DNA sequence: TTCTTTAAGATTGTCGACAATTCGTATTGA
DNA sequence: TCAATACGAATTGTCGACAATCTTAAAGAA
């Protein structure tokens, strides 16, 4: 029994393993967005029976990475502009809430530890300029810690097991290593300060604004991406 | 192929049917909250194989009505005071968002139809005082229409396939037929007016307040319920 | 007695095969 | 040439049986 990094999923059964593996492949694009999933084919590829694979597919559906139709089958979600907007509207509302709750419920040592993490990120970034570490894993870590700081288990589950994989999928496949790094750092700092001051209202507002900026950033990349694809199709 | 009333679930397969049936039994309390679910027993009861039942269990887990542990099994969620608070915090944020979006995106005829529905409810309620129709199905219908009015498919799915069954479970099992009917009606009216005026900010605020009042109401019943159970155990 | 160990029973996880449905193709008719 | 239909291949849904794991309870040691 081992543990998965991104959602703290305990891996005990074979279907757990297939679930985590497929999730990574979908998020990273090894399994192409919008593509049809053949149960017999994938079962053979992962070396498990169809029952086990179907169990994994069910859980991928729960976190919005695949869509099923009865008697027709499964396909990977398509990354559309509309869906991006929808998901970010929901994310903004939920993480805003998480931030407000965290201002009340986060333990002092959790806050200190998060501030420390931010400093660490800043230095790492200054030393190895251009590395994408902060932007990808670091940003996720920051958000994840605040989400956990809300102490609302339902909310935590909704975000980390539900929305975040889809958000990661957009970020990874759009190649998010943009120039928003230092700006995002300042925003993160302001948010953690508001939380430290137990100013939930401000923390919520700042987080919503931060997420809106992030959305705009991804949307730009998305349009660029879409334009490239159009050109490629001609 | 038929259709389910509460979440517009298309019922095509056997597991669909089991899912909808079990969901109703759990929400209504026929299958007791917190109880362990035996796969062989329930499979026999519904006249399906374990594979079919497990498919249904997976989907019940997706809407938070059962919880699974690997190699241990499934139990129905326990209705605790803590969970009630958590769920309502999330509900407030999400339906607040839905309301704000609905102020922009709801079609004029949808708004008119909803106003008409409200009037109809008012009259039904006045004529048959004491009937619980409005409180249960009517209230749900009102909220559901606004959620759909947001035109955000992800949000719609999150609420109607995810949270609402759990909320219904609390309401039904706490016996929500209280005296909040006429007050809720006024609040509903204010909300739909704000939506009609495209005042998303106000609509969001009013909805959040409305949900907070509803939460307080349920919480009161819950404590009453808990006190009764304590007395019964002595 | 209390704690640990062990074995039996029951439950869940996984598998391969069969049944039901859908999809692509070819054939037929206008 | 096009539309509709019917057939066959492939895919999904469902089943019953076996393997792996957990739980319970009894037996033994401290």
Coordinates of C-alpha atoms (C1' of nucleotides) in Angstrom, one line a residue:
Chain A
X1 CA 0.0 0.0 0.0
X2 CA 1.5 3.3 -1.1
X3 CA 0.3 6.8 -1.4
X4 CA -0.3 9.1 -4.4
X5 CA 1.3 12.6 -4.4
X6 CA -1.5 14.7 -5.9
X7 CA -4.6 13.8 -4.0
X8 CA -3.4 11.7 -1.1
X9 CA -5.1 8.8 -2.6
X10 CA -4.2 5.6 -0.8
X11 CA -3.3 3.0 -3.4
X12 CA -4.3 -0.4 -2.1
X13 CA -6.1 -2.2 -4.9
X14 CA -5.3 -2.8 -8.5
X15 CA -8.0 -0.4 -9.6
X16 CA -6.5 2.3 -7.4
X17 CA -3.3 1.9 -9.3
X18 CA -5.0 2.0 -12.7
X19 CA -7.0 5.0 -11.6
X20 CA -3.9 7.0 -10.6
X21 CA -1.9 5.9 -13.7
X22 CA -4.7 6.8 -16.1
X23 CA -5.3 10.1 -14.3
X24 CA -1.7 11.1 -14.8
X25 CA -1.8 10.1 -18.5
X26 CA -5.0 12.0 -19.1
X27 CA -3.8 15.1 -17.3
X28 CA -0.5 15.1 -19.1
X29 CA -2.1 14.4 -22.4
X30 CA -0.6 10.9 -23.1
X31 CA -4.1 9.9 -23.4
X32 CA -5.4 12.5 -25.7
X33 CA -8.2 14.9 -24.7
X34 CA -11.5 14.1 -26.3
X35 CA -10.4 10.6 -27.4
X36 CA -12.6 7.5 -27.1
X37 CA -11.6 5.0 -24.5
X38 CA -11.7 1.3 -25.5
X39 CA -12.2 -0.9 -22.4
X40 CA -10.7 -4.1 -23.9
X41 CA -7.7 -2.2 -25.2
X42 CA -6.8 -0.3 -22.0
X43 CA -7.5 -3.3 -19.9
X44 CA -4.9 -5.3 -21.8
X45 CA -2.5 -2.4 -21.7
X46 CA -2.7 -2.1 -17.9
X47 CA -2.8 -5.9 -17.5
X48 CA -6.1 -6.0 -15.6
X49 CA -9.5 -7.3 -16.3
X50 CA -12.3 -5.1 -17.6
X51 CA -14.0 -5.1 -14.3
X52 CA -11.0 -3.5 -12.7
X53 CA -10.6 -1.0 -15.5
X54 CA -14.3 0.0 -15.3
X55 CA -13.9 0.6 -11.6
X56 CA -11.1 3.1 -12.4
X57 CA -13.2 4.7 -15.2
X58 CA -16.0 5.3 -12.7
X59 CA -13.6 7.2 -10.5
X60 CA -12.2 9.1 -13.4
X61 CA -15.7 10.2 -14.1
X62 CA -16.2 11.4 -10.6
X63 CA -13.3 13.8 -11.0
X64 CA -14.6 15.0 -14.4
X65 CA -11.7 13.6 -16.5
X66 CA -13.9 11.2 -18.6
X67 CA -17.5 11.2 -19.6
X68 CA -19.7 8.1 -20.0
X69 CA -22.7 7.3 -22.0
X70 CA -24.7 4.2 -21.4
X71 CA -24.1 1.5 -24.0
X72 CA -21.8 3.8 -25.9
X73 CA -18.7 4.2 -23.8
X74 CA -16.2 6.5 -22.3
X75 CA -14.3 9.5 -23.7
X76 CA -11.7 11.8 -22.2
X77 CA -13.1 15.2 -21.6
X78 CA -12.5 17.8 -24.3
X79 CA -10.7 20.9 -23.2
X80 CA -12.9 23.7 -24.6
X81 CA -12.9 27.4 -23.9
X82 CA -16.4 27.2 -22.5
X83 CA -15.5 24.5 -20.0
X84 CA -12.5 26.4 -18.9
X85 CA -14.7 29.4 -18.0
X86 CA -17.3 27.2 -16.2
X87 CA -14.7 25.4 -14.2
X88 CA -12.9 28.6 -13.2
X89 CA -16.2 30.2 -12.1
X90 CA -16.8 27.3 -9.8
X91 CA -13.2 27.2 -8.6
X92 CA -13.3 30.9 -7.8
X93 CA -16.4 30.5 -5.6
X94 CA -15.0 27.4 -3.8
X95 CA -11.5 28.6 -3.2
X96 CA -12.8 32.0 -2.2
X97 CA -14.8 30.1 0.5
X98 CA -11.8 28.0 1.4
X99 CA -9.7 31.1 1.9
X100 CA -12.4 32.8 4.1
X101 CA -12.6 29.7 6.2
X102 CA -8.9 29.3 6.4
X103 CA -8.6 32.8 7.9
X104 CA -10.6 31.5 10.8
X105 CA -9.5 27.9 11.0
X106 CA -5.9 27.6 9.9
X107 CA -3.6 26.9 12.8
X108 CA -0.8 29.4 13.5
X109 CA 1.9 26.8 12.7
X110 CA 0.2 26.0 9.4
X111 CA 0.3 29.7 8.5
X112 CA 4.0 30.0 9.5
X113 CA 4.9 26.9 7.5
X114 CA 3.1 28.3 4.5
X115 CA 4.9 31.6 4.7
X116 CA 8.2 29.7 5.0
X117 CA 7.3 27.7 1.9
X118 CA 6.6 30.9 0.0
X119 CA 10.0 32.3 0.9
X120 CA 11.6 29.1 -0.2
X121 CA 9.9 29.3 -3.5
X122 CA 11.0 32.9 -4.0
X123 CA 14.6 32.0 -3.5
X124 CA 14.4 28.9 -5.6
X125 CA 12.9 31.0 -8.3
X126 CA 15.6 33.7 -8.1
X127 CA 18.4 31.2 -8.3
X128 CA 17.1 29.1 -11.1
X129 CA 15.3 31.6 -13.2
X130 CA 13.1 30.0 -15.8
X131 CA 12.6 26.8 -14.0
X132 CA 9.0 25.9 -14.0
X133 CA 9.0 24.3 -10.6
X134 CA 7.3 27.1 -8.8
X135 CA 4.7 27.7 -11.4
X136 CA 3.5 24.2 -11.5
X137 CA 4.0 22.2 -8.3
X138 CA 4.6 25.2 -6.1
X139 CA 1.5 27.0 -7.0
X140 CA -0.6 23.9 -6.5
X141 CA 1.0 23.3 -3.1
X142 CA 0.2 26.8 -2.0
X143 CA -3.5 26.5 -3.0
X144 CA -3.7 23.0 -1.6
X145 CA -2.5 24.1 1.8
X146 CA -5.1 26.8 2.1
X147 CA -7.8 24.5 1.0
X148 CA -6.8 22.1 3.7
X149 CA -6.6 25.0 6.1
X150 CA -10.4 25.6 5.6
X151 CA -10.9 22.4 7.7
X152 CA -14.1 21.8 5.7
X153 CA -13.7 18.1 4.7
X154 CA -16.4 18.3 2.1
X155 CA -14.9 21.4 0.5
X156 CA -11.4 19.8 0.6
X157 CA -12.7 16.7 -1.2
X158 CA -14.6 18.7 -3.7
X159 CA -11.5 20.6 -4.7
X160 CA -8.6 18.3 -4.4
X161 CA -10.3 15.1 -5.6
X162 CA -12.7 16.8 -7.9
X163 CA -11.8 20.1 -9.6
X164 CA -8.1 20.2 -9.3
X165 CA -7.2 17.4 -11.7
X166 CA -9.2 19.1 -14.4
X167 CA -7.5 22.4 -13.7
X168 CA -4.1 20.7 -13.8
X169 CA -5.1 19.2 -17.1
X170 CA -5.7 22.6 -18.6
X171 CA -2.5 24.0 -17.1
X172 CA -0.2 21.2 -18.1
X173 CA -1.6 20.8 -21.6
X174 CA -1.6 24.6 -22.2
X175 CA 2.1 24.6 -21.1
X176 CA 1.7 27.0 -18.3
X177 CA 5.2 28.2 -17.6
X178 CA 4.5 31.8 -18.3
X179 CA 5.8 35.0 -16.9
X180 CA 3.2 35.2 -14.2
X181 CA 5.5 33.7 -11.7
X182 CA 6.7 36.8 -9.8
X183 CA 3.3 38.4 -10.0
X184 CA 1.6 35.3 -8.6
X185 CA 4.2 35.3 -5.8
X186 CA 3.1 38.8 -4.6
X187 CA -0.5 37.8 -4.8
X188 CA 0.2 34.7 -2.7
X189 CA 1.9 36.8 -0.1
X190 CA -1.0 39.2 0.2
X191 CA -3.4 36.3 0.6
X192 CA -1.4 34.6 3.4
X193 CA -1.0 37.9 5.2
X194 CA -4.8 38.4 5.1
X195 CA -5.2 34.9 6.5
X196 CA -2.7 35.5 9.2
X197 CA -4.7 38.6 10.2
X198 CA -7.8 36.5 10.3
X199 CA -9.3 38.9 7.7
X200 CA -11.5 36.3 5.9
X201 CA -13.3 38.8 3.8
X202 CA -10.1 40.3 2.4
X203 CA -8.6 36.8 2.0
X204 CA -11.6 35.7 0.0
X205 CA -11.5 38.8 -2.2
X206 CA -7.8 38.5 -2.9
X207 CA -8.1 34.8 -3.7
X208 CA -10.9 35.4 -6.1
X209 CA -8.9 38.1 -7.9
X210 CA -5.9 35.9 -8.0
X211 CA -7.8 33.1 -9.6
X212 CA -9.4 35.5 -12.1
X213 CA -5.9 36.6 -13.1
X214 CA -4.8 33.0 -13.5
X215 CA -7.9 32.3 -15.6
X216 CA -7.1 35.2 -17.9
X217 CA -3.6 33.9 -18.3
X218 CA -4.7 30.4 -19.2
X219 CA -7.3 31.7 -21.5
X220 CA -4.7 33.6 -23.5
X221 CA -2.6 30.5 -23.9
X222 CA -5.7 28.6 -24.9
X223 CA -6.5 31.0 -27.7
X224 CA -3.0 30.9 -28.9
X225 CA -3.2 27.1 -28.8
X226 CA -6.5 27.1 -30.7
X227 CA -5.1 29.5 -33.3
X228 CA -2.1 27.2 -33.8
X229 CA -4.3 24.2 -34.2
X230 CA -6.4 25.9 -36.8
X231 CA -3.4 26.8 -38.8
X232 CA -2.2 23.2 -38.5
X233 CA -5.4 21.9 -39.9
X234 CA -5.2 23.9 -43.1
Chain B
X1 CA -35.6 3.9 -21.1
X2 CA -37.3 6.2 -18.6
X3 CA -36.3 9.3 -16.8
X4 CA -35.8 10.0 -13.1
X5 CA -37.6 13.0 -11.6
X6 CA -35.0 14.4 -9.2
X7 CA -31.8 14.6 -11.2
X8 CA -33.0 14.0 -14.8
X9 CA -31.0 10.8 -14.8
X10 CA -31.7 8.7 -17.8
X11 CA -32.5 5.2 -16.7
X12 CA -31.3 2.8 -19.4
X13 CA -29.3 0.0 -17.6
X14 CA -30.0 -2.2 -14.6
X15 CA -27.5 -0.4 -12.6
X16 CA -29.2 2.9 -13.3
X17 CA -32.4 1.5 -11.8
X18 CA -30.6 0.2 -8.8
X19 CA -28.8 3.5 -8.4
X20 CA -32.0 5.5 -8.4
X21 CA -33.9 3.1 -6.2
X22 CA -31.1 3.0 -3.6
X23 CA -30.7 6.7 -3.7
X24 CA -34.4 7.2 -2.8
X25 CA -34.2 4.6 0.0
X26 CA -31.1 6.3 1.4
X27 CA -32.5 9.8 1.2
X28 CA -35.8 8.7 2.7
X29 CA -34.1 6.7 5.4
X30 CA -35.4 3.3 4.4
X31 CA -31.8 2.4 4.3
X32 CA -30.6 3.8 7.6
X33 CA -28.0 6.6 7.8
X34 CA -24.6 5.3 9.0
X35 CA -25.5 1.7 8.3
X36 CA -23.2 -0.8 6.7
X37 CA -24.1 -2.0 3.2
X38 CA -23.7 -5.7 2.5
X39 CA -23.1 -6.2 -1.2
X40 CA -24.4 -9.8 -1.4
X41 CA -27.4 -9.0 0.6
X42 CA -28.5 -5.9 -1.4
X43 CA -27.6 -7.6 -4.7
X44 CA -30.1 -10.4 -3.8
X45 CA -32.7 -7.9 -2.7
X46 CA -32.6 -5.9 -5.9
X47 CA -32.3 -9.1 -8.0
X48 CA -29.0 -8.1 -9.7
X49 CA -25.4 -9.4 -9.6
X50 CA -22.8 -7.9 -7.4
X51 CA -21.1 -6.2 -10.4
X52 CA -24.3 -4.3 -11.1
X53 CA -24.8 -3.3 -7.5
X54 CA -21.2 -2.1 -7.2
X55 CA -21.7 0.1 -10.2
X56 CA -24.6 1.7 -8.4
X57 CA -22.5 2.0 -5.2
X58 CA -19.8 3.8 -7.1
X59 CA -22.3 6.4 -8.3
X60 CA -23.8 6.8 -4.9
X61 CA -20.4 7.5 -3.6
X62 CA -20.0 10.2 -6.3
X63 CA -23.0 12.0 -4.8
X64 CA -21.8 11.6 -1.3
X65 CA -24.5 9.3 -0.1
X66 CA -22.2 6.4 0.7
X67 CA -18.5 6.1 1.7
X68 CA -16.2 3.3 0.7
X69 CA -13.1 1.9 2.2
X70 CA -10.9 -0.5 0.3
X71 CA -11.3 -4.1 1.4
X72 CA -13.7 -3.1 4.1
X73 CA -16.9 -2.0 2.3
X74 CA -19.5 0.6 2.1
X75 CA -21.6 2.5 4.6
X76 CA -24.3 5.1 4.2
X77 CA -23.2 8.5 5.3
X78 CA -24.0 9.6 8.8
X79 CA -26.0 12.8 9.2
X80 CA -23.9 14.7 11.7
X81 CA -24.1 18.3 12.7
X82 CA -20.6 19.0 11.4
X83 CA -21.4 17.6 8.0
X84 CA -24.5 19.7 7.8
X85 CA -22.5 22.9 8.4
X86 CA -19.8 21.9 5.9
X87 CA -22.4 21.1 3.2
X88 CA -24.3 24.2 3.7
X89 CA -21.1 26.3 3.6
X90 CA -20.4 24.8 0.2
X91 CA -24.0 25.1 -0.9
X92 CA -24.1 28.7 0.0
X93 CA -21.1 29.5 -2.1
X94 CA -22.2 27.5 -5.1
X95 CA -25.8 28.6 -5.2
X96 CA -24.8 32.2 -4.6
X97 CA -22.7 31.8 -7.7
X98 CA -25.6 30.2 -9.6
X99 CA -27.8 33.1 -8.6
X100 CA -25.3 35.7 -9.8
X101 CA -24.9 33.9 -13.1
X102 CA -28.6 33.4 -13.5
X103 CA -29.1 37.2 -13.3
X104 CA -27.1 37.5 -16.5
X105 CA -28.0 34.3 -18.3
X106 CA -31.6 33.3 -17.5
X107 CA -33.9 33.8 -20.4
X108 CA -36.8 36.2 -19.9
X109 CA -39.4 33.4 -20.4
X110 CA -37.6 31.3 -17.8
X111 CA -37.9 34.2 -15.4
X112 CA -41.6 34.6 -16.1
X113 CA -42.3 30.9 -15.8
X114 CA -40.5 30.9 -12.4
X115 CA -42.6 33.9 -11.2
X116 CA -45.7 32.1 -12.3
X117 CA -44.6 29.0 -10.4
X118 CA -44.2 31.1 -7.3
X119 CA -47.6 32.5 -7.5
X120 CA -49.0 29.1 -8.1
X121 CA -47.2 27.9 -5.0
X122 CA -48.6 30.8 -2.9
X123 CA -52.1 29.9 -3.9
X124 CA -51.7 26.2 -3.3
X125 CA -50.3 27.0 0.0
X126 CA -53.1 29.3 1.0
X127 CA -55.8 26.9 0.0
X128 CA -54.4 23.8 1.5
X129 CA -52.7 25.2 4.6
X130 CA -50.5 22.7 6.2
X131 CA -49.7 20.7 3.2
X132 CA -46.0 20.1 2.9
X133 CA -46.0 20.3 -0.9
X134 CA -44.5 23.7 -1.2
X135 CA -41.8 23.2 1.4
X136 CA -40.4 20.0 -0.1
X137 CA -40.9 19.7 -3.8
X138 CA -41.7 23.3 -4.5
X139 CA -38.7 24.7 -2.7
X140 CA -36.4 22.3 -4.5
X141 CA -38.0 23.2 -7.8
X142 CA -37.4 26.9 -7.3
X143 CA -33.7 26.3 -6.5
X144 CA -33.3 23.9 -9.3
X145 CA -34.6 26.3 -11.9
X146 CA -32.3 29.0 -10.8
X147 CA -29.4 26.6 -10.9
X148 CA -30.3 25.6 -14.4
X149 CA -30.6 29.3 -15.2
X150 CA -26.9 29.8 -14.5
X151 CA -26.2 28.0 -17.7
X152 CA -23.0 26.7 -16.2
X153 CA -23.1 23.0 -16.9
X154 CA -20.4 22.1 -14.5
X155 CA -22.1 24.0 -11.7
X156 CA -25.4 22.5 -12.6
X157 CA -24.0 19.0 -12.4
X158 CA -22.1 19.7 -9.1
X159 CA -25.3 20.9 -7.4
X160 CA -28.1 18.7 -8.8
X161 CA -26.2 15.5 -9.2
X162 CA -23.9 16.1 -6.2
X163 CA -25.0 18.2 -3.3
X164 CA -28.7 18.2 -3.6
X165 CA -29.3 14.6 -2.8
X166 CA -27.4 15.0 0.5
X167 CA -29.3 18.1 1.3
X168 CA -32.6 16.4 0.6
X169 CA -31.5 13.6 2.9
X170 CA -31.1 16.0 5.8
X171 CA -34.4 17.8 5.0
X172 CA -36.5 14.7 4.6
X173 CA -35.0 12.8 7.6
X174 CA -35.3 15.9 9.9
X175 CA -38.9 16.2 8.8
X176 CA -38.7 19.6 7.3
X177 CA -42.3 20.8 7.1
X178 CA -41.8 23.7 9.5
X179 CA -43.4 27.1 9.6
X180 CA -40.8 28.7 7.4
X181 CA -43.1 28.4 4.4
X182 CA -44.4 31.9 4.1
X183 CA -41.1 33.5 5.0
X184 CA -39.3 31.4 2.4
X185 CA -41.9 32.5 -0.1
X186 CA -41.0 36.2 0.4
X187 CA -37.3 35.4 0.2
X188 CA -37.9 33.6 -3.1
X189 CA -39.8 36.5 -4.5
X190 CA -37.0 39.0 -3.6
X191 CA -34.5 36.7 -5.3
X192 CA -36.4 36.3 -8.5
X193 CA -37.0 40.0 -8.7
X194 CA -33.2 40.7 -8.4
X195 CA -32.6 38.2 -11.1
X196 CA -35.2 39.9 -13.3
X197 CA -33.5 43.2 -12.8
X198 CA -30.2 41.6 -13.8
X199 CA -28.8 42.5 -10.4
X200 CA -26.4 39.6 -9.9
X201 CA -24.7 41.0 -6.9
X202 CA -28.0 41.5 -5.0
X203 CA -29.3 38.1 -6.2
X204 CA -26.2 36.4 -4.8
X205 CA -26.5 38.1 -1.5
X206 CA -30.1 37.3 -1.1
X207 CA -29.6 33.7 -2.0
X208 CA -26.8 33.3 0.4
X209 CA -28.9 34.8 3.2
X210 CA -31.9 32.6 2.2
X211 CA -29.7 29.5 2.5
X212 CA -28.3 30.6 5.8
X213 CA -31.8 30.9 7.2
X214 CA -32.7 27.5 5.8
X215 CA -29.6 26.1 7.4
X216 CA -30.4 27.6 10.8
X217 CA -33.9 26.1 10.5
X218 CA -32.6 22.6 9.8
X219 CA -30.0 22.9 12.5
X220 CA -32.7 23.6 15.1
X221 CA -34.6 20.5 14.0
X222 CA -31.4 18.6 14.0
X223 CA -30.6 19.5 17.6
X224 CA -34.2 18.6 18.6
X225 CA -33.7 15.3 16.9
X226 CA -30.4 14.7 18.6
X227 CA -31.9 15.5 22.0
X228 CA -34.8 13.0 21.3
X229 CA -32.3 10.3 20.4
X230 CA -30.3 10.8 23.5
X231 CA -33.4 10.5 25.6
X232 CA -34.4 7.4 23.7
X233 CA -31.0 5.8 24.4
X234 CA -31.4 6.2 28.2
Chain C
dT1 C1' -7.1 -11.3 33.9
dT2 C1' -5.2 -9.2 29.8
dC3 C1' -2.8 -9.2 25.7
dT4 C1' -1.2 -11.8 21.5
dT5 C1' -1.7 -15.2 18.2
dT6 C1' -4.1 -18.0 15.2
dA7 C1' -7.7 -20.0 12.6
dA8 C1' -12.4 -19.9 10.6
dG9 C1' -15.8 -17.4 8.5
dA10 C1' -17.4 -13.7 5.9
dT11 C1' -16.7 -9.8 2.8
dT12 C1' -14.6 -7.4 -0.9
dG13 C1' -11.6 -7.4 -5.2
dT14 C1' -10.7 -9.5 -9.6
dC15 C1' -11.4 -12.5 -13.4
dG16 C1' -13.2 -14.6 -17.8
dA17 C1' -17.4 -15.6 -20.3
dC18 C1' -22.0 -14.6 -22.0
dA19 C1' -25.9 -11.3 -23.2
dA20 C1' -27.6 -7.0 -24.9
dT21 C1' -26.8 -3.0 -27.4
dT22 C1' -24.6 0.0 -30.7
dC23 C1' -21.9 1.2 -34.8
dG24 C1' -20.1 0.5 -39.5
dT25 C1' -20.8 -1.6 -43.9
dA26 C1' -23.0 -3.4 -47.6
dT27 C1' -27.0 -4.4 -49.9
dT28 C1' -31.4 -3.3 -51.7
dG29 C1' -34.8 -0.4 -53.6
dA30 C1' -36.5 3.8 -55.5
Chain D
dT1 C1' -27.2 8.6 -57.0
dC2 C1' -29.2 8.5 -52.7
dA3 C1' -31.9 6.7 -48.8
dA4 C1' -33.3 3.1 -46.0
dT5 C1' -32.7 -1.3 -44.2
dA6 C1' -30.5 -5.3 -42.7
dC7 C1' -26.6 -7.8 -41.4
dG8 C1' -22.2 -8.6 -38.9
dA9 C1' -18.5 -7.1 -36.0
dA10 C1' -17.2 -4.8 -32.1
dT11 C1' -18.3 -2.7 -27.7
dT12 C1' -20.6 -2.3 -23.4
dG13 C1' -23.5 -4.4 -19.6
dT14 C1' -24.1 -8.3 -16.6
dC15 C1' -23.3 -12.6 -14.5
dG16 C1' -21.2 -16.3 -11.5
dA17 C1' -16.9 -18.1 -9.6
dC18 C1' -12.4 -17.7 -7.5
dA19 C1' -8.7 -15.1 -5.0
dA20 C1' -7.2 -11.8 -1.6
dT21 C1' -8.3 -9.3 2.5
dC22 C1' -10.5 -8.2 6.7
dT23 C1' -13.2 -9.4 10.9
dT24 C1' -14.4 -12.2 14.7
dA25 C1' -13.7 -15.3 18.2
dA26 C1' -11.3 -18.8 20.4
dA27 C1' -7.0 -20.5 22.2
dG28 C1' -2.6 -19.8 24.4
dA29 C1' 1.1 -17.1 26.8
dA30 C1' 2.5 -13.5 30.0

